[in-house]
Short mmCIF file of C-alpha atoms and ligand atoms in Angstrom, two decimals:
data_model
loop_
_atom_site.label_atom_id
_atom_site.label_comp_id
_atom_site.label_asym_id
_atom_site.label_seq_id
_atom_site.Cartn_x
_atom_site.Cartn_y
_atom_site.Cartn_z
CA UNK A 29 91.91 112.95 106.14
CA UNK A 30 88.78 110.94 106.11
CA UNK A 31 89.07 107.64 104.57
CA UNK A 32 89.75 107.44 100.84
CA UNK A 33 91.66 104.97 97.99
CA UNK A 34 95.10 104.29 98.89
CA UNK A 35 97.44 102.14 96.32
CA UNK A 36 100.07 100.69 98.52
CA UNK A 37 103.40 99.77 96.68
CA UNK A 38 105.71 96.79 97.75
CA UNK A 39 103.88 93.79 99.50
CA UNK A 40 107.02 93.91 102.57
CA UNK A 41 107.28 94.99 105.87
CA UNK A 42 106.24 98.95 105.44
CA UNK A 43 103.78 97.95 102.75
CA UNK A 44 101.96 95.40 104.54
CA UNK A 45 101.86 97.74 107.34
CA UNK A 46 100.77 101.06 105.62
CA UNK A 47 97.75 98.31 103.94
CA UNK A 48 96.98 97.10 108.18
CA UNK A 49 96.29 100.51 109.29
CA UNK A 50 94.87 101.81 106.13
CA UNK A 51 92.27 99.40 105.89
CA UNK A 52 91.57 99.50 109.84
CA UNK A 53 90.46 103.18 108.99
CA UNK A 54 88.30 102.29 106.38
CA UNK A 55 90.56 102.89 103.50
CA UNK A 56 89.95 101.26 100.21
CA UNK A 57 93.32 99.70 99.63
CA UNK A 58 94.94 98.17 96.73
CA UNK A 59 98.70 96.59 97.36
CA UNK A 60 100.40 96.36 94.53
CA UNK A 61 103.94 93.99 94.48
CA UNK A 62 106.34 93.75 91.80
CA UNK A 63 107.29 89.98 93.39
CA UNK A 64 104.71 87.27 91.34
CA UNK A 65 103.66 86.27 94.86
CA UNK A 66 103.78 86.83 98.67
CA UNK A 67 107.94 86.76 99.46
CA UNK A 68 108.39 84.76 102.46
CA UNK A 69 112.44 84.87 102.10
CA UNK A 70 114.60 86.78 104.12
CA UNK A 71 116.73 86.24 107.44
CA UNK A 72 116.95 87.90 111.03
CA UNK A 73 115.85 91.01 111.68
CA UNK A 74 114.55 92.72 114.76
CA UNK A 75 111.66 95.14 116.17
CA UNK A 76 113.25 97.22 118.62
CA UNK A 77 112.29 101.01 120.18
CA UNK A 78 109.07 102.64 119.69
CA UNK A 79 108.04 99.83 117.25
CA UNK A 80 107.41 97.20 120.07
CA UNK A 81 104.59 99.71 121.17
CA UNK A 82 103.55 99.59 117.52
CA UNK A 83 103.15 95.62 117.22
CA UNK A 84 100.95 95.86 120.69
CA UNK A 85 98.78 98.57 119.02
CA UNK A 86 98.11 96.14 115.80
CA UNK A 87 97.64 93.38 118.18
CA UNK A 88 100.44 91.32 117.13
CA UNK A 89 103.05 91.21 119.69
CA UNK A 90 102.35 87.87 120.68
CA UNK A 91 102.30 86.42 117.09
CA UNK A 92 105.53 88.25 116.69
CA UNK A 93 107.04 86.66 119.61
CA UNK A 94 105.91 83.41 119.27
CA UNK A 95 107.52 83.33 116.08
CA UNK A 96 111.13 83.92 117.73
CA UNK A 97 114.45 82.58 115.96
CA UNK A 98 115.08 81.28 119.19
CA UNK A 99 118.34 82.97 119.79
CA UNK A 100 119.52 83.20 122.94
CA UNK A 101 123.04 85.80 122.83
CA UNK A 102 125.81 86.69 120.26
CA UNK A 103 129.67 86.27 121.05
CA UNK A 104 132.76 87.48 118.12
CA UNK A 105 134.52 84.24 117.94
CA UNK A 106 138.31 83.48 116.35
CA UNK A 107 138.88 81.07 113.66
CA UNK A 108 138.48 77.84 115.89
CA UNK A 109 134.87 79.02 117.04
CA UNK A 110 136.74 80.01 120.05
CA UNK A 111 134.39 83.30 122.09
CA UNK A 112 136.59 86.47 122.06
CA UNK A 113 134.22 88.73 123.15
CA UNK A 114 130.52 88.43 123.97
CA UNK A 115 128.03 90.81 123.39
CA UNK A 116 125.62 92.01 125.73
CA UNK A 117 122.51 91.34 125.51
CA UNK A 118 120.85 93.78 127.87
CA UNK A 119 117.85 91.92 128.88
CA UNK A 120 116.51 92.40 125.45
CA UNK A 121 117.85 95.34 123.67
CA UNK A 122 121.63 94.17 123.08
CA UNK A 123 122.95 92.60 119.97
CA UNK A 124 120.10 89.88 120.59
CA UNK A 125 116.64 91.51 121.11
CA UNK A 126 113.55 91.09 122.76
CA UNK A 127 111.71 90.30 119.16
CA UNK A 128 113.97 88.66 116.96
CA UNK A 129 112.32 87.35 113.86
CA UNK A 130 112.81 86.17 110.01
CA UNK A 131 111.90 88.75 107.96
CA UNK A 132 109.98 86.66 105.64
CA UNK A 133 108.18 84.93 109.55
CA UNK A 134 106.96 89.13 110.44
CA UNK A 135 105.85 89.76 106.89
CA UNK A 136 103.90 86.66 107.08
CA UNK A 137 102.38 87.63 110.46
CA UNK A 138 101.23 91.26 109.18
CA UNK A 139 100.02 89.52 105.14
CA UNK A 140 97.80 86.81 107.81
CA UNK A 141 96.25 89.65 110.18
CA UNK A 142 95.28 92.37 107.39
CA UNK A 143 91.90 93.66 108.06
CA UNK A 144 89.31 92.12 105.73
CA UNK A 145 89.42 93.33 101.98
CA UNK A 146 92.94 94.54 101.24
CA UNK A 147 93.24 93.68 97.37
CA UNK A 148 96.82 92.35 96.09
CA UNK A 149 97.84 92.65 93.03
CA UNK A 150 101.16 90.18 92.30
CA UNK A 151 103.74 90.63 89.62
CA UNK A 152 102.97 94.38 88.46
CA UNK A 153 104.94 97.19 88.82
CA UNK A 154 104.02 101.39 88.75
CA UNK A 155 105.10 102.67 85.38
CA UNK A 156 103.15 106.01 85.29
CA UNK A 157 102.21 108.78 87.99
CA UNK A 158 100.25 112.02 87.58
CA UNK A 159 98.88 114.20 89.51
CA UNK A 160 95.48 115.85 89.64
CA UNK A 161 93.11 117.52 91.04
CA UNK A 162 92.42 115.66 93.96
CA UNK A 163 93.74 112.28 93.31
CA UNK A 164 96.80 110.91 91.75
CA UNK A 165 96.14 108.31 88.78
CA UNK A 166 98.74 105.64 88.17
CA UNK A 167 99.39 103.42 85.37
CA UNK A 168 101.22 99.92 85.55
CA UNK A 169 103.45 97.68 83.49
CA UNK A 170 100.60 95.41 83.29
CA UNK A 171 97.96 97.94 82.12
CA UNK A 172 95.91 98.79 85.03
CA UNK A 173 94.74 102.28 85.16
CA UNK A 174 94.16 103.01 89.02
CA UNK A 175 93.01 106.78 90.88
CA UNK A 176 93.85 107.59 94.39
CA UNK A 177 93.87 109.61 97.09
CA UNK A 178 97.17 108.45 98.42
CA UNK A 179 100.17 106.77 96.91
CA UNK A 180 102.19 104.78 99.38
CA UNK A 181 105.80 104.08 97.94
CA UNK A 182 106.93 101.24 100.33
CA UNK A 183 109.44 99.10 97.58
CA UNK A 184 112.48 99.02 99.47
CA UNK A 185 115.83 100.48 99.00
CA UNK A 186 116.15 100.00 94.92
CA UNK A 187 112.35 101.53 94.76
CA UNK A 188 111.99 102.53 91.30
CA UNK A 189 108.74 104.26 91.30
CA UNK A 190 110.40 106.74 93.89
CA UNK A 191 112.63 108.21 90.83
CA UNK A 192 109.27 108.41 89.00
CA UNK A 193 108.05 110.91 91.13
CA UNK A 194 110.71 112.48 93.23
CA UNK A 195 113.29 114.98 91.16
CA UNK A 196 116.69 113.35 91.01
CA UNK A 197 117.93 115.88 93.32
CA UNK A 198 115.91 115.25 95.99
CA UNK A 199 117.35 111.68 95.93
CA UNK A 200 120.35 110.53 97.43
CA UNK A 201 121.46 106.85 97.44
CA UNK A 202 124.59 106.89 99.44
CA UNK A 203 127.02 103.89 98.37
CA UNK A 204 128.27 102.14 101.63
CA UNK A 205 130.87 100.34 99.98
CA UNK A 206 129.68 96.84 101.94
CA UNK A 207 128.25 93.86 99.96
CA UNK A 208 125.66 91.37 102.10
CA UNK A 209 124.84 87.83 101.27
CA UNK A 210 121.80 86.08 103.39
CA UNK A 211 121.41 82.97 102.79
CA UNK A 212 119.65 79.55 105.11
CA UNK A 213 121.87 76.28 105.11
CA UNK A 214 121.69 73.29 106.79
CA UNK A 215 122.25 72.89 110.25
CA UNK A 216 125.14 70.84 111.84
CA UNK A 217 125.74 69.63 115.40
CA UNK A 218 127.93 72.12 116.21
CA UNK A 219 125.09 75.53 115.48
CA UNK A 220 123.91 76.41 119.00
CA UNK A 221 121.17 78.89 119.77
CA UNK A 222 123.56 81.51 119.64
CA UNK A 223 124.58 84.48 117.06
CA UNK A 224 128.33 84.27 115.99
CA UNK A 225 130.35 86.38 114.29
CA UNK A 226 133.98 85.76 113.09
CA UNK A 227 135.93 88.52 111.36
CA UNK A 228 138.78 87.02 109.14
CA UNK A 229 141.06 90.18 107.60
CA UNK A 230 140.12 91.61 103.79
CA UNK A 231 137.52 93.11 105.53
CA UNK A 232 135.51 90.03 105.68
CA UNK A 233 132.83 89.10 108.23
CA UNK A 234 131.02 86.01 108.23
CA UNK A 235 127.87 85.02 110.41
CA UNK A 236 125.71 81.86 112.01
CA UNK A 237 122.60 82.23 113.68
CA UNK A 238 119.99 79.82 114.76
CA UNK A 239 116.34 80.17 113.17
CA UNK A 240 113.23 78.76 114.72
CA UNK A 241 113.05 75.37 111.46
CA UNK A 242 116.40 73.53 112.11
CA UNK A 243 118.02 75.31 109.75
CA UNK A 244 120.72 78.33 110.61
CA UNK A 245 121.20 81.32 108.81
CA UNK A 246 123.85 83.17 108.06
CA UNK A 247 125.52 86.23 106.35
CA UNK A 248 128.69 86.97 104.87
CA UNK A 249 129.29 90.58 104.55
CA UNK A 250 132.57 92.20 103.25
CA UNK A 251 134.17 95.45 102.43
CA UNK A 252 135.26 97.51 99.79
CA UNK A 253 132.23 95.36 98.53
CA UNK A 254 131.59 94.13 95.24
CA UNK A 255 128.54 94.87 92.00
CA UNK A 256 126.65 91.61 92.84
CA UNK A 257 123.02 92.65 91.85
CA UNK A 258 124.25 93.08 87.96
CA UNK A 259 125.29 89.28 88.77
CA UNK A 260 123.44 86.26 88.17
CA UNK A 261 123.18 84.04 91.26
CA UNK A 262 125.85 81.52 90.23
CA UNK A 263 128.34 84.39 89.17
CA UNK A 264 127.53 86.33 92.55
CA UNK A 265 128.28 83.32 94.84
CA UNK A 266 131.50 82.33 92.81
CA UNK A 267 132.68 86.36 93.21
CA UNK A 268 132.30 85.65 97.06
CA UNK A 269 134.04 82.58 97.03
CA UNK A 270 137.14 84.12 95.75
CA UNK A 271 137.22 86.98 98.35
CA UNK A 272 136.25 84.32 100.60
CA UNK A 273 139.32 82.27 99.98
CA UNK A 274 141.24 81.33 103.21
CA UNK A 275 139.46 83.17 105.17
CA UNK A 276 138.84 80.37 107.94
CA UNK A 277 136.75 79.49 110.38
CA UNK A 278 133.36 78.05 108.93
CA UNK A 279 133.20 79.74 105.70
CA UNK A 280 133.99 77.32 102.83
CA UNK A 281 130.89 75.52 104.52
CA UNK A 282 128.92 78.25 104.21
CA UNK A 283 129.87 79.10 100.91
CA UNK A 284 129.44 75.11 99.68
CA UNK A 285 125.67 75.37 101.21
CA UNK A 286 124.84 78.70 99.72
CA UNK A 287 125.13 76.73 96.26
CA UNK A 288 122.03 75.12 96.78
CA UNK A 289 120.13 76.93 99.40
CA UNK A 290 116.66 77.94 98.05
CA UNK A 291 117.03 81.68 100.19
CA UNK A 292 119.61 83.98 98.93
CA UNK A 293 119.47 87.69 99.41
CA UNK A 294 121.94 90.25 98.21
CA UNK A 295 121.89 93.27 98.93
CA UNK A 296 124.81 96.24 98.66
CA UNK A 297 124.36 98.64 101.25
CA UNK A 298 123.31 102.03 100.42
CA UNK A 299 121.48 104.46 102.49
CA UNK A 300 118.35 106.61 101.21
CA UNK A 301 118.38 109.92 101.92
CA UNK A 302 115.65 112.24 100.80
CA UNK A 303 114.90 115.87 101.04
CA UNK A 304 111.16 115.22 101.51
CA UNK A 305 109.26 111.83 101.76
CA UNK A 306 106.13 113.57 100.04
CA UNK A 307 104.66 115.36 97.58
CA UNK A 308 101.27 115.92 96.18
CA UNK A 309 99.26 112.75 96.83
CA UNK A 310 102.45 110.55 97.25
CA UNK A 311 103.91 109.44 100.43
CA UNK A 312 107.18 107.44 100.94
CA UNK A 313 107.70 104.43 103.40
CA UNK A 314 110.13 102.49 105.15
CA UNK A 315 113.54 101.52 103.00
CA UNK A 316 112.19 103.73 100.12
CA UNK A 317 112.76 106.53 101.80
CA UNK A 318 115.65 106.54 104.36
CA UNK A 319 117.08 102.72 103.97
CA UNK A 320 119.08 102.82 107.42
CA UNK A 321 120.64 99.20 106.09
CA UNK A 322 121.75 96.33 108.51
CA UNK A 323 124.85 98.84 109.49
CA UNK A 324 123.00 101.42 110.79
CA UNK A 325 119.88 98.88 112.24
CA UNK A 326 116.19 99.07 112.68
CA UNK A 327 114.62 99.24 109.21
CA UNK A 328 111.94 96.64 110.34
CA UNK A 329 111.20 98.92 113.24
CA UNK A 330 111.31 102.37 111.22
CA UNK A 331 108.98 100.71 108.83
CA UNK A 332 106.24 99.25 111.46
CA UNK A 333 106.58 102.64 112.95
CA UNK A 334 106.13 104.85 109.58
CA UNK A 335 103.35 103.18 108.75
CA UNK A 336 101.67 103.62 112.13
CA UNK A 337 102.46 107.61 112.23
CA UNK A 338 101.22 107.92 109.05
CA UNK A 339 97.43 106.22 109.89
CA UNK A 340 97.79 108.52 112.85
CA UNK A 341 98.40 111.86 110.89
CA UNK A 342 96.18 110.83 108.11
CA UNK A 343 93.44 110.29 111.29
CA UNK A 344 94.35 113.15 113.07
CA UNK A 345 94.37 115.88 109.76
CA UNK A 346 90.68 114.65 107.92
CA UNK A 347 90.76 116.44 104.99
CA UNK A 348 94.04 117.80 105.06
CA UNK A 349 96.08 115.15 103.22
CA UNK A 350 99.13 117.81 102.94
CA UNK A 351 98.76 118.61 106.66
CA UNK A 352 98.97 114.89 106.98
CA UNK A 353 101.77 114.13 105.18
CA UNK A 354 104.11 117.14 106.97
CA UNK A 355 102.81 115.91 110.27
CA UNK A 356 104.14 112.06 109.36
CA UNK A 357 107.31 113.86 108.26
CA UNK A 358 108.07 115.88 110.85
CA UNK A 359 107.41 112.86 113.81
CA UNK A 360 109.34 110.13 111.68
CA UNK A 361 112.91 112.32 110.67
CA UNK A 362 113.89 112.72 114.28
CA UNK A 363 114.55 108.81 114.34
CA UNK A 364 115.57 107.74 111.29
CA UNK A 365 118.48 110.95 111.47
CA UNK A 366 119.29 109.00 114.80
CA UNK A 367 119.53 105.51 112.40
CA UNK A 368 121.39 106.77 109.47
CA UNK A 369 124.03 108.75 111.60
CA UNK A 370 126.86 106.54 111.83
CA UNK A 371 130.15 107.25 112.52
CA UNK A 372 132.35 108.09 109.71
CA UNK A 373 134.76 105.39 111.12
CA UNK A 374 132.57 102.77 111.57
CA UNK A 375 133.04 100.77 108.52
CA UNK A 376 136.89 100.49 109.16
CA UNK A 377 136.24 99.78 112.15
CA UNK A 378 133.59 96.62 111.13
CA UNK A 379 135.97 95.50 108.28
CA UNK A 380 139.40 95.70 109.09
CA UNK A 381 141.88 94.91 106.00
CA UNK A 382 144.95 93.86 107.63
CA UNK A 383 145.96 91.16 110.41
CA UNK A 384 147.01 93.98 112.42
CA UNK A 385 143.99 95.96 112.14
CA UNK A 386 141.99 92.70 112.90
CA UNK A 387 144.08 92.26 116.47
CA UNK A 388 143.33 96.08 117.06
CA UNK A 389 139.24 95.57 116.26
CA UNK A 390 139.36 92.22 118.38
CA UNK A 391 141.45 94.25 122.08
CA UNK A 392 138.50 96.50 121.09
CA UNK A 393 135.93 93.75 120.84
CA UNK A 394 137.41 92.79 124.34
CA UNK A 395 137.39 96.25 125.86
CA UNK A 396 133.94 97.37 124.29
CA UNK A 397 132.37 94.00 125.80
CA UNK A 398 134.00 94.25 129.34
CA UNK A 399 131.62 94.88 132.17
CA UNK A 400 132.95 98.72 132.35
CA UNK A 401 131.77 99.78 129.14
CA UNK A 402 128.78 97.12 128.33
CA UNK A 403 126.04 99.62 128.84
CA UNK A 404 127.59 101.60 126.20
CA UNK A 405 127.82 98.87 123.75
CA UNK A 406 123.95 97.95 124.31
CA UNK A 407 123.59 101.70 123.50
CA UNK A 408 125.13 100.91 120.02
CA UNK A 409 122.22 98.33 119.32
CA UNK A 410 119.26 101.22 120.37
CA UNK A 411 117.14 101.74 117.11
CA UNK A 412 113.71 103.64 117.20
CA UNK A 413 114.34 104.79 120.48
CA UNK A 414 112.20 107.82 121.57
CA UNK A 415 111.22 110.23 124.62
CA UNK A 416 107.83 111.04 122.49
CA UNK A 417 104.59 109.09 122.59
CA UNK A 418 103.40 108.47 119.78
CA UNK A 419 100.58 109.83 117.94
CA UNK A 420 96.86 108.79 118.80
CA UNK A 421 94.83 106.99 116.00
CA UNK A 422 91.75 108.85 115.44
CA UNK A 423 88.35 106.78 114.64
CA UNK A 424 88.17 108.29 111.10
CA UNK A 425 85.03 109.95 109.92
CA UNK A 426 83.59 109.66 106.71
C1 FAD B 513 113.03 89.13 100.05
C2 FAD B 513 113.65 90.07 101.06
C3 FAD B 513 114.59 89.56 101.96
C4 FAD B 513 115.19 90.42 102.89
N1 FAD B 513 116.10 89.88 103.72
C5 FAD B 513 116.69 90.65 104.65
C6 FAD B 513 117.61 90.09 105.56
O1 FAD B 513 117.93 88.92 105.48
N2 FAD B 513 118.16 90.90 106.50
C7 FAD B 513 117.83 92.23 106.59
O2 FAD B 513 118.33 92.94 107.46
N3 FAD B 513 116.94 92.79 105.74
C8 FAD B 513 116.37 92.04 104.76
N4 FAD B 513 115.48 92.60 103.89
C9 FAD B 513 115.20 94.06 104.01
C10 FAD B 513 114.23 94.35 105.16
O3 FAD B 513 113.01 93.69 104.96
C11 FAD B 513 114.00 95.85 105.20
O4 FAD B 513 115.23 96.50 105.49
C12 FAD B 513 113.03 96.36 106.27
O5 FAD B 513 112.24 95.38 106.80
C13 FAD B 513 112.14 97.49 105.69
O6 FAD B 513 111.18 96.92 104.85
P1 FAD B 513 110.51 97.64 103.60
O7 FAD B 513 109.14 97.08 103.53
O8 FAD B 513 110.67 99.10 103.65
O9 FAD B 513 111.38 97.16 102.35
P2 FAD B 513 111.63 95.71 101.75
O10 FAD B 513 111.54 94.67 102.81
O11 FAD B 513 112.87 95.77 100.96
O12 FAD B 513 110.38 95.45 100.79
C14 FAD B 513 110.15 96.09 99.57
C15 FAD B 513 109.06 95.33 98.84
O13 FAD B 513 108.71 96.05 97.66
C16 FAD B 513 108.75 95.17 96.53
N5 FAD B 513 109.10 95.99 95.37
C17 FAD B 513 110.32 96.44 95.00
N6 FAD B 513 110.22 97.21 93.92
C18 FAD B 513 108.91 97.27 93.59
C19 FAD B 513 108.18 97.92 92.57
N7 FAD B 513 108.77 98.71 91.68
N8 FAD B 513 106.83 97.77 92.55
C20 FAD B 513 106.20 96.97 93.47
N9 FAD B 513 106.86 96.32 94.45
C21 FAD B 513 108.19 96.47 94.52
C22 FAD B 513 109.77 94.12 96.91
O14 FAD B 513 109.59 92.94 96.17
C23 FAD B 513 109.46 93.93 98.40
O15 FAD B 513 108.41 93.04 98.60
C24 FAD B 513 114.85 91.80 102.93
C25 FAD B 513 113.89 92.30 102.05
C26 FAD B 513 113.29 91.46 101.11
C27 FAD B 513 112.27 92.02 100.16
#
């Protein structure tokens, strides 16, 4: 496909990708983002697999890793902060990786090293799509009429430009049944430099981890979850207070900081699965189109690599945008099917209900972490791992 008009939408980290590569091939590219500006929020996240190759090919390893949360390991601990179990860390690819990052930190390091003429347009949304002959022409809440040669859908898991275009039954958005709160909070004495995790029964997980400002981060993440995003903030936090109540360890502190912290995300975990990720001039991107969700791992690395394959493809096919898109397809299912299959077991298994359940999970903790079995459990945390090169960027003509 020789360079044409792309309209990127969702300003994140598949977005701002899909906009880097894009542009590199001479694409005119408009990024449109629903947010009223840049979003720098967000909490830990990690480029693992394949996508480490990626961030050397856009030249941005080294901005990546100099932005580091500093974390050094992650240990399960008991309700005095005691280490039960600790996880490995496999030089790099265990629970802790080689590139750990805020998400808000790596979207900031892709927005600051776009190629020169990206256009952004803040606070609009897609409300129209049609095809043509040719092009696709798009119309948005804010009035803009725009044509294109390629639609990039990259808005994240509750995309709703996807159902604009895609037939509801090519959709599925598969309830995991876990509610996530991220949120940053002061940091005491005690916060060291590494992750920890406490599980308190109720099916309730809470989480510190050290970020690279002097502030920690943390998540508290529970299951059967609960409908927080029809919430507003201050009814959200007060639902997770009461399933948070005597739960232990550090968690009425975290839930008295969350009150005022400036960075709360909420999300409810639901995978994306879709029969196709394109169709006509329309291509979808990262969460959008297979959310793999913090259970299943690697959407920051599926996303840096989507974007990537599809600059390839669309280099590699000139003038065969369909050829293109089936070619991006075809290279990017074989990981994300490896990311979205989870065991049907695993979420009882992450959330126990009952005290005895919880002493089961924690022997299992033990065993899992013992020396024996630690190269399996490093296995667990593999995301975006592939035998296949990846495609070639082709110098686009035209
Ligand atoms: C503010 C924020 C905080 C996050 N925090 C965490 C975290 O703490 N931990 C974690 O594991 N993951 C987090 N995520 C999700 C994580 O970024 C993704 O799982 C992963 O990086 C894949 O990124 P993505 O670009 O596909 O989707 P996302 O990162 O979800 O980005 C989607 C983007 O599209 C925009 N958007 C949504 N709808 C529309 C629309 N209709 N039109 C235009 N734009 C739209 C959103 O505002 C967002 O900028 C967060 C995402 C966001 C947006």
């Amino acid at each position: 496909m020789s360079a044409g008009t792309a309209v990127v939408s969702g300003a994140s980290i598949a977005g701002l990708s899909a906009a880097f590569w894009l542009r590199r091939l001479g694409w005119q590219v408009t990024v449109i983002e629903r947010a009223p500006e840049f979003r720098d929020g967000g909490q830990n996240i990690d480029v693992r697999g394949v996508a480490r190759e990626v961030l050397v090919r856009m030249g941005l390893f080294d901005a990546v890793k100099a932005r580091n949360t500093t974390e050094t390991g992650a240990v399960i601990v008991d309700g005095n902060g005691q280490a039960i179990a600790t996880l490995p860390d496999g030089g790099g690819t265990g629970a802790t990786a080689e590139l750990e990052i805020l998400r808000g930190d790596l979207a900031g390091v892709l927005r600051d090293h776009l190629p020169e003429g990206v256009e952004f347009v803040y606070g609009d949304t897609i409300e129209d799509v049609s095809e043509h002959a040719g092009h696709a022409r798009l119309t948005t809440a804010g009035g803009r009429e725009l044509r294109c040669d390629l639609l990039v859908i990259a808005e994240g898991v509750r995309s709703t430009t996807r159902g604009r275009v895609f037939a509801q039954d090519t959709v599925e958005e598969r309830e995991l049944g876990v509610t996530m709160v991220f949120g940053t909070i002061p940091r005491v004495p005690g916060d060291d430099d590494r992750w920890r995790w406490y599980n308190a029964p109720g099916g309730r997980q809470a989480h510190l981890r050290p970020d690279p400002y002097g502030t920690t981060r943390t998540i508290l993440s529970y299951s059967p979850g609960d409908d927080l995003l029809s919430m507003s903030r201050n009814e959200a936090l007060a639902q997770v207070r009461s399933r948070y109540r005597g739960a232990g360890w550090e968690t009425s502190r975290i839930l008295d900081a969350l009150e005022t912290s400036q960075d709360v995300y909420i999300d409810q975990l639901a995978q994306i699965r879709m029969k196709t990720w394109h169709q006509g001039h329309v291509v979808m991107l990262g969460d959008a189109a297979w959310c793999v969700t913090p259970m299943g791992g690697g959407g920051a690395s599926l996303a840096l690599t989507s974007a990537y394959v599809l600059a390839a493809q669309l280099s590699a096919h000139s003038g065969d945008l369909a050829a293109a898109l089936a070619a991006y397809e075809r290279w990017m299912r074989p990981l994300v099917r490896d990311a979205q299959n989870m065991p049907g077991w695993l979420t009882r298994f992450a959330y126990p209900q009952s005290r005895a359940g919880l002493a089961l999970r924690h022997v299992a903790d033990r065993v899992f972490t013992s020396a024996p079995f630690r190269p399996l459990a490093a296995k667990l945390t593999q995301v975006a791992e592939t035998e296949r090169t990846l495609p070639t960027l082709r110098p686009t003509t035209g």
